[in-house]
Coordinates of C-alpha atoms in Angstrom, one line a residue:
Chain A
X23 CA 0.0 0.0 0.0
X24 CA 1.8 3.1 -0.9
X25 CA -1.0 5.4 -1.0
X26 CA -1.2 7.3 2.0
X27 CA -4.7 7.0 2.9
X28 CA -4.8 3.7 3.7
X29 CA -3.9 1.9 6.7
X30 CA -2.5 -1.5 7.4
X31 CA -3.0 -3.6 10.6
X32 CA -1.7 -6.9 11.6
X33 CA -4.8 -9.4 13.1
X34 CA -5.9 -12.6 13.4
X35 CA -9.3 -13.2 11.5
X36 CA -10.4 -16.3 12.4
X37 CA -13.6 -17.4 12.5
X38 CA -14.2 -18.1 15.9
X39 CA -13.0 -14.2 16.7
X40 CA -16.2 -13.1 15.1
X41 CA -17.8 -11.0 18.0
X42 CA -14.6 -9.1 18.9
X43 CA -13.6 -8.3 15.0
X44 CA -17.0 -7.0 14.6
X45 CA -16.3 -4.6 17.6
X46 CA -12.9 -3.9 16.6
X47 CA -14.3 -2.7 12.9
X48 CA -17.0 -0.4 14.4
X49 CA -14.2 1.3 16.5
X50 CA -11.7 1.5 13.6
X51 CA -14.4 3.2 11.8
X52 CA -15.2 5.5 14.8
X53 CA -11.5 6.8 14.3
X54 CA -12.2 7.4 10.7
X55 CA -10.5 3.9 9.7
X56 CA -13.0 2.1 7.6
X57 CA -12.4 -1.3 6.3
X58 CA -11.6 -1.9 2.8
X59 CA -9.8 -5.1 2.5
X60 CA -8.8 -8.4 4.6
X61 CA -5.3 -10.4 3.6
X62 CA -4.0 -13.2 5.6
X63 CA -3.1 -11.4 8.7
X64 CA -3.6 -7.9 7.9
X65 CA -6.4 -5.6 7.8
X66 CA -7.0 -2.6 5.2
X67 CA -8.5 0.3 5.9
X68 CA -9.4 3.5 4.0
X69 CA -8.9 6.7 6.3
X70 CA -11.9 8.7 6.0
X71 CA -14.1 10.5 8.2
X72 CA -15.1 9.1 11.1
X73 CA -18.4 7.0 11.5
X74 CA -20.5 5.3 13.4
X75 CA -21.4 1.9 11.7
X76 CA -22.1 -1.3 13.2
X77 CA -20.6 -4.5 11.5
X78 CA -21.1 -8.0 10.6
X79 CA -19.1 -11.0 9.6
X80 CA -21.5 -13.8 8.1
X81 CA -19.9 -16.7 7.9
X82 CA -20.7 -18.4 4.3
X83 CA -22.0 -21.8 3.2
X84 CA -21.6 -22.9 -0.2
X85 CA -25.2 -21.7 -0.9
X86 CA -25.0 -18.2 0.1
X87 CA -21.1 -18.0 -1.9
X88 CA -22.9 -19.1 -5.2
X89 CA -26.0 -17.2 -4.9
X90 CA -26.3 -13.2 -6.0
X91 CA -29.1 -13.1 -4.1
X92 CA -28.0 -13.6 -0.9
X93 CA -26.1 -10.3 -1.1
X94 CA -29.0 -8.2 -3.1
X95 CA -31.4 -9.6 0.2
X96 CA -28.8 -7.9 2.6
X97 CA -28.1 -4.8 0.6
X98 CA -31.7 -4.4 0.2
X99 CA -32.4 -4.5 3.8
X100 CA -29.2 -1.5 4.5
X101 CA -26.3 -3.4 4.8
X102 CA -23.4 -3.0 2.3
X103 CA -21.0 -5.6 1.0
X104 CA -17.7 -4.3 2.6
X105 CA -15.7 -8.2 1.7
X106 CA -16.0 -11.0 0.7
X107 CA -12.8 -13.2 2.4
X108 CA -13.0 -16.2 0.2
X109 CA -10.2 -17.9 2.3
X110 CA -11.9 -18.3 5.5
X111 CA -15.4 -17.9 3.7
X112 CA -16.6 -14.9 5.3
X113 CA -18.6 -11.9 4.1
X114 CA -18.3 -8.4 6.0
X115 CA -21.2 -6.2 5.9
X116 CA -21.1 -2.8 7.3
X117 CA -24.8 -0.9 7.8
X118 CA -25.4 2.3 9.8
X119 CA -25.4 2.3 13.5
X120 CA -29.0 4.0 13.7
X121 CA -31.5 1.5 14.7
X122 CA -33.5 1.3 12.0
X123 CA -31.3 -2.1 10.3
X124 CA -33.1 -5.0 10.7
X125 CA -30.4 -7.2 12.8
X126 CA -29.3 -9.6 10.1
X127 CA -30.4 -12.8 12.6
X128 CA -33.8 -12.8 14.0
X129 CA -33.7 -16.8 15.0
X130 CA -31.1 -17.8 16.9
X131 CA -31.9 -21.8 16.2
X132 CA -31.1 -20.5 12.3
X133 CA -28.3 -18.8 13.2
X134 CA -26.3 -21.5 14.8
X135 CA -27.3 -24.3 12.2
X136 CA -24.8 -22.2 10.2
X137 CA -22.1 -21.7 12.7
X138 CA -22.7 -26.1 13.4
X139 CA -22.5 -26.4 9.6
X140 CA -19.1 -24.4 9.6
X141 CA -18.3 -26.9 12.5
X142 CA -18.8 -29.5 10.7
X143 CA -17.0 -28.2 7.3
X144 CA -13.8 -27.3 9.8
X145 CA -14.2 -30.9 11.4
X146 CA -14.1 -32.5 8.0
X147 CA -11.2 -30.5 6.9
X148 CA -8.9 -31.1 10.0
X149 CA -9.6 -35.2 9.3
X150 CA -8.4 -34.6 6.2
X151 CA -5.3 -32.9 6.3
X152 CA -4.5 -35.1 9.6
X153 CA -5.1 -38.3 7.0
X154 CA -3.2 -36.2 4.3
X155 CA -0.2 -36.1 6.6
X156 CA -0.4 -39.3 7.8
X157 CA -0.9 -41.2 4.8
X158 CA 2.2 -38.9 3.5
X159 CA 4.4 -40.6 6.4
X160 CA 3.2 -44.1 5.2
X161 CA 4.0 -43.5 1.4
X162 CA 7.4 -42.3 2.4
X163 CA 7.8 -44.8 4.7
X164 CA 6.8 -48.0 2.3
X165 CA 7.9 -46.5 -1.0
X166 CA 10.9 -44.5 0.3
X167 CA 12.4 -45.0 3.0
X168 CA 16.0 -43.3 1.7
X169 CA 14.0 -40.0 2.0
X170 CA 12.6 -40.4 5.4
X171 CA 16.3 -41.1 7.0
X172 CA 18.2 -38.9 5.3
X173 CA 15.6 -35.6 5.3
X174 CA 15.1 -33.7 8.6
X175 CA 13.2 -33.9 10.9
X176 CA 12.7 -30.2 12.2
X177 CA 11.9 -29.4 8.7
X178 CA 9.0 -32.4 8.6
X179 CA 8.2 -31.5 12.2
X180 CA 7.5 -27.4 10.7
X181 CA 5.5 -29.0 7.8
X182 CA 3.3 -30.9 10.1
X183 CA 2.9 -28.1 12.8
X184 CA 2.0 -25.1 9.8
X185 CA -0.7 -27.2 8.4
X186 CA -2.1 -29.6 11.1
X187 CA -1.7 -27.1 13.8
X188 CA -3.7 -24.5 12.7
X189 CA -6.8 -26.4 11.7
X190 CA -7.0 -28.3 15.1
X191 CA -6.8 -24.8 16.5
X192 CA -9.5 -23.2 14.5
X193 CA -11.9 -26.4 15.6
X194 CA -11.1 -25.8 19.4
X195 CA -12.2 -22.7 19.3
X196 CA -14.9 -22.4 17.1
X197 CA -16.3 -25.1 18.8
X198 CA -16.0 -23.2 21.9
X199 CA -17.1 -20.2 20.6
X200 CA -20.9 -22.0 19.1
X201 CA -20.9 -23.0 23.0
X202 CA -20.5 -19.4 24.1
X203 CA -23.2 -18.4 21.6
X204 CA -25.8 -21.2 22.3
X205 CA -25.3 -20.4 26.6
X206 CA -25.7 -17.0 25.9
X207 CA -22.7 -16.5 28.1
X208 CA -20.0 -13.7 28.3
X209 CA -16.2 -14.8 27.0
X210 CA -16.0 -18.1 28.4
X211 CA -13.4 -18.2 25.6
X212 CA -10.1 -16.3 27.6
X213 CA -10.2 -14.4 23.9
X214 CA -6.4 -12.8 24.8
X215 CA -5.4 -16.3 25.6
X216 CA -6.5 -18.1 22.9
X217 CA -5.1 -15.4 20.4
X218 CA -1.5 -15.4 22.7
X219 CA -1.5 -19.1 21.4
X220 CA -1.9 -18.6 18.0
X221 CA 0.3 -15.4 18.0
X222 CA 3.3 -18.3 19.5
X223 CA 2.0 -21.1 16.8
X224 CA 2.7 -18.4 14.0
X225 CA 5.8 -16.9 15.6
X226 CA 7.6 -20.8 16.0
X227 CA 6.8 -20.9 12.3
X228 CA 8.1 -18.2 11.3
X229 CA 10.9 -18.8 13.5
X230 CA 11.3 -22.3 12.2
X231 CA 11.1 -20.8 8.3
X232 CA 14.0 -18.6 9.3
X233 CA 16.0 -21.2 11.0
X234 CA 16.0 -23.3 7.7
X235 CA 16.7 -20.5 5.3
X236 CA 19.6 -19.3 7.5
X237 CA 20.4 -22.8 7.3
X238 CA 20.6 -23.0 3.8
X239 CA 22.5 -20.3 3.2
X240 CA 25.3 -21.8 5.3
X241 CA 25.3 -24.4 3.1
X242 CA 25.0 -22.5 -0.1
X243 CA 28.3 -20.3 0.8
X244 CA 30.3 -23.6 2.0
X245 CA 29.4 -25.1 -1.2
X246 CA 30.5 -21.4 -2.7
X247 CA 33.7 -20.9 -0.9
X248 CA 35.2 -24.8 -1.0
X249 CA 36.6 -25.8 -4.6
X250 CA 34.4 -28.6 -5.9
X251 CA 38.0 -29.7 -7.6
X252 CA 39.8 -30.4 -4.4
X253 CA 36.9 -31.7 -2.6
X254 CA 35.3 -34.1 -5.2
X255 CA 36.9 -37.5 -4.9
X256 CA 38.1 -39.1 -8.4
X257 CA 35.2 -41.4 -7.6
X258 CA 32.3 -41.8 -4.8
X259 CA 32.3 -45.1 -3.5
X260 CA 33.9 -48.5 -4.6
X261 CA 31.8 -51.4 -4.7
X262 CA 32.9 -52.4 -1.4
X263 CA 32.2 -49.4 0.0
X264 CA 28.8 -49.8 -1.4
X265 CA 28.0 -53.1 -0.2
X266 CA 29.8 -53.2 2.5
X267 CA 29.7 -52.5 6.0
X268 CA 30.2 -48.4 6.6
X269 CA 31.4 -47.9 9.8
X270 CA 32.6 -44.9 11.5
X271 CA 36.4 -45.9 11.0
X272 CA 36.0 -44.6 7.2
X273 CA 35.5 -41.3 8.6
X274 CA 38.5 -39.8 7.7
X275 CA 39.1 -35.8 6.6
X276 CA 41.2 -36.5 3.5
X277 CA 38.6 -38.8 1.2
X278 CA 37.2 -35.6 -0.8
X279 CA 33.8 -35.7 1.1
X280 CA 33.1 -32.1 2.2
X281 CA 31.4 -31.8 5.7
X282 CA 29.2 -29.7 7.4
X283 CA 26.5 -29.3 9.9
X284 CA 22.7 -28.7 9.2
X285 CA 20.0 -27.9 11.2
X286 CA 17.2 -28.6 9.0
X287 CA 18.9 -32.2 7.7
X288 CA 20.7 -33.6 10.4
X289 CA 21.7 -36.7 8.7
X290 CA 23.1 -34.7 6.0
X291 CA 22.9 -31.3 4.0
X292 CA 23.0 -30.8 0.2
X293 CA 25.2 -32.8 -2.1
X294 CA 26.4 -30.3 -5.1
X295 CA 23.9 -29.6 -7.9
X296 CA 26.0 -29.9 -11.0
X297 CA 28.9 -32.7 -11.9
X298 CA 32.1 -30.6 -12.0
X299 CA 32.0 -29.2 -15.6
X300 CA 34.7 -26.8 -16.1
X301 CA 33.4 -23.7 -18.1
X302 CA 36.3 -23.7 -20.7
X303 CA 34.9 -25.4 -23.1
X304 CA 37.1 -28.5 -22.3
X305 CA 34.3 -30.9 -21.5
X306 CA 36.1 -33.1 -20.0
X307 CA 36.6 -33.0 -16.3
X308 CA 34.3 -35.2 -14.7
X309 CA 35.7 -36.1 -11.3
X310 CA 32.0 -36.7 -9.2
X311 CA 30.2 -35.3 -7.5
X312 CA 30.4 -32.7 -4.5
X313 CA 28.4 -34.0 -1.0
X314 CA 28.2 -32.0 1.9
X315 CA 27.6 -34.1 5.1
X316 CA 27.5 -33.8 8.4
X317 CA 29.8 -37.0 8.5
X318 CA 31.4 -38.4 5.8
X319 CA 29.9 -41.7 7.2
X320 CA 26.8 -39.8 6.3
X321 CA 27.5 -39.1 2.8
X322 CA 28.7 -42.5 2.1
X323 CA 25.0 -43.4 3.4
X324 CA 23.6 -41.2 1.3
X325 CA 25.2 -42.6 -1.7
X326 CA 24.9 -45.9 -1.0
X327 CA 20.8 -45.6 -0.9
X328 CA 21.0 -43.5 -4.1
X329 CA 23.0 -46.4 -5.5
X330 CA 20.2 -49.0 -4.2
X331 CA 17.8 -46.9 -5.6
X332 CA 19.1 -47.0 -9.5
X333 CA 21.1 -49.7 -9.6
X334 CA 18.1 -52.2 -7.8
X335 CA 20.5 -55.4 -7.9
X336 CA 20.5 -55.0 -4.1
X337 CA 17.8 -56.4 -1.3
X338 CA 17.5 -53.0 0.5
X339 CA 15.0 -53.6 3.5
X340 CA 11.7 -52.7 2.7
X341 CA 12.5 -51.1 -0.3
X342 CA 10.7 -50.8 -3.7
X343 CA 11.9 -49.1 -5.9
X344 CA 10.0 -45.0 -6.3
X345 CA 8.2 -44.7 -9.5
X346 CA 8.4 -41.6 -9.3
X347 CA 12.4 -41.6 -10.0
X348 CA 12.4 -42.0 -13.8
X349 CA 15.6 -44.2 -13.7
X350 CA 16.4 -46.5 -16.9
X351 CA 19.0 -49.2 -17.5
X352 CA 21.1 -48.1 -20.3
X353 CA 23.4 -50.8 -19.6
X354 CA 22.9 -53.0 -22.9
X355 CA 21.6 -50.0 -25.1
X356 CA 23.3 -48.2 -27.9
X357 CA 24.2 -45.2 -25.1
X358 CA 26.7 -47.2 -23.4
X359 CA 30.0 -47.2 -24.9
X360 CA 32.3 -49.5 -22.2
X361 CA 30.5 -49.5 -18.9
X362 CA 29.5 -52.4 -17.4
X363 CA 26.7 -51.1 -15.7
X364 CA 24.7 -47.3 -16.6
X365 CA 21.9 -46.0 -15.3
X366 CA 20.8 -42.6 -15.9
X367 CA 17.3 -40.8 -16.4
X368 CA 15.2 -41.0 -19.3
X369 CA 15.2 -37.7 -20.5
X370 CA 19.2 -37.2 -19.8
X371 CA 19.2 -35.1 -22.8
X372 CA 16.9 -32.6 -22.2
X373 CA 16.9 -31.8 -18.7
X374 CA 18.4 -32.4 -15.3
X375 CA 19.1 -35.6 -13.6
X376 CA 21.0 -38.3 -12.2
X377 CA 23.8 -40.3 -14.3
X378 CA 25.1 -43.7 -12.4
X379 CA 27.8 -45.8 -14.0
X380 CA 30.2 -48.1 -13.1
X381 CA 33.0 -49.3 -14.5
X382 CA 35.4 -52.3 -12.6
X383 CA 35.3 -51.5 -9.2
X384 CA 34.8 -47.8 -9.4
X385 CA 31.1 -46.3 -9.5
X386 CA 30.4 -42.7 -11.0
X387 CA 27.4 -41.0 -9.5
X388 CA 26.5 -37.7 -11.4
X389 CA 24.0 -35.5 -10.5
X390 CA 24.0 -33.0 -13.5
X391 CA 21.9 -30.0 -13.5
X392 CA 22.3 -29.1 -17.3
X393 CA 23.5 -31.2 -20.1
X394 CA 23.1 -35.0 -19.8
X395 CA 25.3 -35.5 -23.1
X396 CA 28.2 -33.3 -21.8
X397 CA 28.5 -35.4 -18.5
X398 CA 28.6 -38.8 -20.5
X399 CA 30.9 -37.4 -23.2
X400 CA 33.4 -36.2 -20.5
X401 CA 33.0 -39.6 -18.9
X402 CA 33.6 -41.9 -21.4
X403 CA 36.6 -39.6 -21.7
X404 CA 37.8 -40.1 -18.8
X405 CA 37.5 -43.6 -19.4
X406 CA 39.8 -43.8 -22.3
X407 CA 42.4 -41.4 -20.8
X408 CA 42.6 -43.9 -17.5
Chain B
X14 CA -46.7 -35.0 5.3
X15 CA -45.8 -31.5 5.4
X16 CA -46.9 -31.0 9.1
X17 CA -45.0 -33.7 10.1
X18 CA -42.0 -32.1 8.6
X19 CA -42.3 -28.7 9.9
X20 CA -44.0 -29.6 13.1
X21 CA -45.5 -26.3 14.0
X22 CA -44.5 -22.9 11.8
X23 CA -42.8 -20.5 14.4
X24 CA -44.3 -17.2 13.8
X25 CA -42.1 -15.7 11.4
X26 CA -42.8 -18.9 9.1
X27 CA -46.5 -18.4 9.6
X28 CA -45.9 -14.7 8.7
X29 CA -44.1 -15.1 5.7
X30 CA -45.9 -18.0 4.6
X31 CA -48.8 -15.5 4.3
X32 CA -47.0 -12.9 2.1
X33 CA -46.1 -15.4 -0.5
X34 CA -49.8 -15.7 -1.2
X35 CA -48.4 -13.3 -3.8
X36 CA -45.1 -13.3 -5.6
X37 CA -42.3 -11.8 -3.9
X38 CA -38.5 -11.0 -3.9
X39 CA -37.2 -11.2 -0.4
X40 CA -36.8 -7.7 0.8
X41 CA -40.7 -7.0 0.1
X42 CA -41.2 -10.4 2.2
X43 CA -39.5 -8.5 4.8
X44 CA -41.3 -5.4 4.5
X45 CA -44.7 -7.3 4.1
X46 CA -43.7 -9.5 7.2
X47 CA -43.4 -6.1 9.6
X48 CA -46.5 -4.3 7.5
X49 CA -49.0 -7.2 8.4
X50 CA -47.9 -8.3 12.1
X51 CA -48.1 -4.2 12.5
X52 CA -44.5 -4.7 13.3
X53 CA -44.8 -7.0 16.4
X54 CA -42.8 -9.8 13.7
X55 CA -39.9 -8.8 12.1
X56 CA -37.4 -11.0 9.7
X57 CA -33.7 -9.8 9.4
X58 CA -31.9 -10.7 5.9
X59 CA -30.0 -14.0 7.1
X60 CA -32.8 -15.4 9.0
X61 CA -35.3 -14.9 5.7
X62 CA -32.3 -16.7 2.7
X63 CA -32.4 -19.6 5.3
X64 CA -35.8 -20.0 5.8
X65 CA -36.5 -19.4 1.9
X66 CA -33.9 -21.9 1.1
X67 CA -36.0 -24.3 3.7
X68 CA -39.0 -23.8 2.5
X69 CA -37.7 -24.3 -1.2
X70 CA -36.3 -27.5 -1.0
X71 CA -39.3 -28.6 1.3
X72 CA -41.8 -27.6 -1.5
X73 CA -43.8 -25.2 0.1
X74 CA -42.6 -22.1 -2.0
X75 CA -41.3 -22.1 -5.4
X76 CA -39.0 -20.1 -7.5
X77 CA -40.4 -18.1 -10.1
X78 CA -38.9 -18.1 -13.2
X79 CA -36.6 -15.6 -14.3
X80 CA -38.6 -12.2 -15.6
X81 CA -37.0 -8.9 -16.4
X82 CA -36.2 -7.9 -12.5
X83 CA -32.9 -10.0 -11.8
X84 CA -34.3 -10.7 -8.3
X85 CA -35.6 -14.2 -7.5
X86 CA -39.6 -13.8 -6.6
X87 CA -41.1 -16.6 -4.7
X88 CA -44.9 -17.8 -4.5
X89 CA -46.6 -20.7 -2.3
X90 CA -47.0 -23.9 -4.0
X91 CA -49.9 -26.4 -3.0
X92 CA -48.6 -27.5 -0.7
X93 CA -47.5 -24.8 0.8
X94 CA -51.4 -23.3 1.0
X95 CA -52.1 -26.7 2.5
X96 CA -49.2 -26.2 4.9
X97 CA -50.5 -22.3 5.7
X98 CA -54.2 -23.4 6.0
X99 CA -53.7 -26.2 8.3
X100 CA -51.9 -24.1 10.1
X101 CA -54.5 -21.3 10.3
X102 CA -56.9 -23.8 11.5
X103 CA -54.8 -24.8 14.6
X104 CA -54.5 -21.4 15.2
X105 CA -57.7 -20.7 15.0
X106 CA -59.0 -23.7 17.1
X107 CA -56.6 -23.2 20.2
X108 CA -57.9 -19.2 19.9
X109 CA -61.8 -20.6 19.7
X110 CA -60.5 -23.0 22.7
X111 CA -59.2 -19.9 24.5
X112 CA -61.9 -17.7 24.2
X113 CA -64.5 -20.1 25.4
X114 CA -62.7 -20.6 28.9
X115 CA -61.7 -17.1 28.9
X116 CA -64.1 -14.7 27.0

């Protein structure tokens, strides 16, 4: 908003707050604030002159949304269309404050079918994003359980939290609020309670969104300021580094694995985005690729289940192999000039992807972010220099 | 059927019931609501779209079609003047019954 004569204000809207942003509206306008628009958290206003209006926020079922004559009843009868929140399914109407409005409820019983509908529609949508998350967990879990081990917790934890949270939230006190309504009762809700809560459920988000983006950038500028040269090894992993045991004892500083602690991915961080192509022209240094661990025990780990991924010749426990990974076995096609085994994606020309070959006991594992025929040219190259 | 349904009308139904005896939009139901029950009854906006939309899908009213004024008008159907005139009969009767005792 850069025009000057409106005003922004942070608040909650939910719907269970309905009574005191009502009262808060009618106050604004006293001060010559009157409301124009509603965003997530924030309030518009247009400063105008000051008036006395009373307000009211009708909460919509899909009846009244869809129907033009639900608003042309109520604009008939005095009271103006101020918004219509589509996000939380609300519509504010603003009317005089001189006693001759009808009040837009004159049956209670009516009144609360709607907020029990609402109920219902919020109790519906909590099940479902609760079964959402959970049947997330289990898909991981059986199709992928690579992903599950190696990505971070926090970062699932803040995933769960913004979306489940906030809908169980919403239920509890709507609910609360109907029974407020139908006792007739004053504030059995503690309103600056319940808002305190929510104000700390949006502040550990945000403080959790922070914590993973400075996160990331620690990562991005250790992947900036180490040369991917010095730090790729020639190769990841032999084969008996592959099948074999891993145990801490490999964890050496010198074997070209980068390391660095996460946050957000505890087991490990980011492994480079682009095979090491230099930009000469060359095309041929291929030496790996560039993983950034919190151990190198870690990285190895991470290898090794991308390897059991693509090159699915090895019993992983509970593993299937994702469909969604579009992984092909190049091995006996035309494409593979001298390795005995190749995996890489199907569309390795045309866009991003993952390049596994192995040749004797040494296993390449590319992750190229560009050109698919470049990375297999300067392999092959390598090959015939060595 | 229909009593069984609606049980008894509450007193705005009743009302409004008897200004659809004549097409209407709903702001001149509202009007017509106050005019007749010489404002002792009076409908507000969200209370009348339910009660419409009630009354709609029990068959009572119906939806006239479409003419050149874009607001929906509404008249009683059969059933709904068999709805109204039961009711006005039990009306009626407990007033009789009343009057007899205390006339």
């Amino acid at each position: 908003m850069t025009n000057k004569n409106y005003v922004k204000k942070f608040r909650f809207l939910s719907i269970w707050q309905i009574e005191e942003n009502e009262a808060w509206f009618t106050a604004m306008s006293a001060q010559g604030l009157h409301l124009q628009k509603l965003g997530n958290l924030f309030a518009v206003f247009h400063q105008g002159d000051p008036a006395d209006y009373q307000y009211s926020i009708e909460p919509l079922l899909n009846q009244e949304a869809e129907d033009q004559n639900w608003l042309e009843l109520f604009s008939d009868a005095g009271w103006e269309a101020i918004v219509t929140d589509k996000k939380r399914n609300l519509q504010v109407f603003r009317a005089p404050n001189n006693g001759n409005i009808a009040k837009i409820h004159t049956d209670d019983q009516l009144y609360f079918d709607i907020l029990q509908q609402r109920k219902i529609d919020l109790l519906r949508t909590m099940i479902l994003i609760i079964l959402a998350v959970i049947l997330y967990m289990c898909f991981i879990l059986y199709r992928n359980p690579i992903t599950m081990v190696f990505s971070g917790l926090p970062y699932t934890l803040l995933i769960i939290t913004f979306i489940s949270g906030g809908s169980i939230l919403e239920f509890y006190y709507f609910s609360k609020y109907i029974k407020r309504k139908q006792t007739n009762k004053p504030l059995p809700v503690n309103y600056k309670q319940a808002v305190l809560i929510q104000k700390s459920l949006f502040v550990m988000v945000l403080f959790l969104i922070l914590l993973f983006f400075l996160d990331a950038g620690k990562m991005r500028t250790h992947q900036n300021t180490t040369n991917p040269i010095e730090m790729a090894p020639e190769y990841i992993l032999s084969i008996e580094d592959i099948y074999g045991n891993i145990t801490e004892d490999n964890d050496s500083e010198d074997n070209g694995f980068s390391t660095i602690s996460s946050f957000s991915y505890p087991a490990w961080t980011k492994y480079s985005q682009s095979a090491v192509i230099n930009n000469t022209g060359d095309r041929n240094i291929v030496k790996g690729d560039v993983f950034l661990a919190s151990s190198t025990t870690h990285a190895k780990l991470m290898v090794r289940a991308f390897l059991h991924h693509y090159m699915h010749n090895y019993p992983y426990p509970n593993h299937h192999l994702p469909r969604f990974y579009s992984m092909v076995d190049y091995t006996k096609k035309p494409e593979n000039k001298g390795f005995d085994q190749l995996f890489m994606d199907k569309d390795y020309l045309i866009r991003s992807g993952i390049i596994i070959a192995r040749k004797d006991n040494y296993v390449y594992h590319i992750f190229f972010s560009r050109d698919g025929q470049l990375v297999l040219d300067a392999l092959y190259k390598q090959m015939t220099d060595n | 059927m229909a009593r069984e349904q609606l049980q008894n009308l509450t007193e705005p139904m009743y009302y409004i019931l008897l200004t659809l005896t004549t097409p209407k939009h709903g702001y001149a139901i509202m009007q017509e609501v106050e005019k007749i029950s010489h404002g002792d009854v009076v409908v507000g906006p969200g209370t009348l779209y339910r009660l419409l939309a009630r009354f709609v899908k029990k068959r009572i009213i119906k939806q006239l079609k479409d003419d050149d004024d874009r607001r929906k008008s509404y008249i009683l159907t059969d059933k709904g003047y068999e709805v109204l005139r039961t009711e006005y009969r039990r009306l009626k009767k407990l007033a009789e019954n009343g009057a007899e005792i205390l006339d």
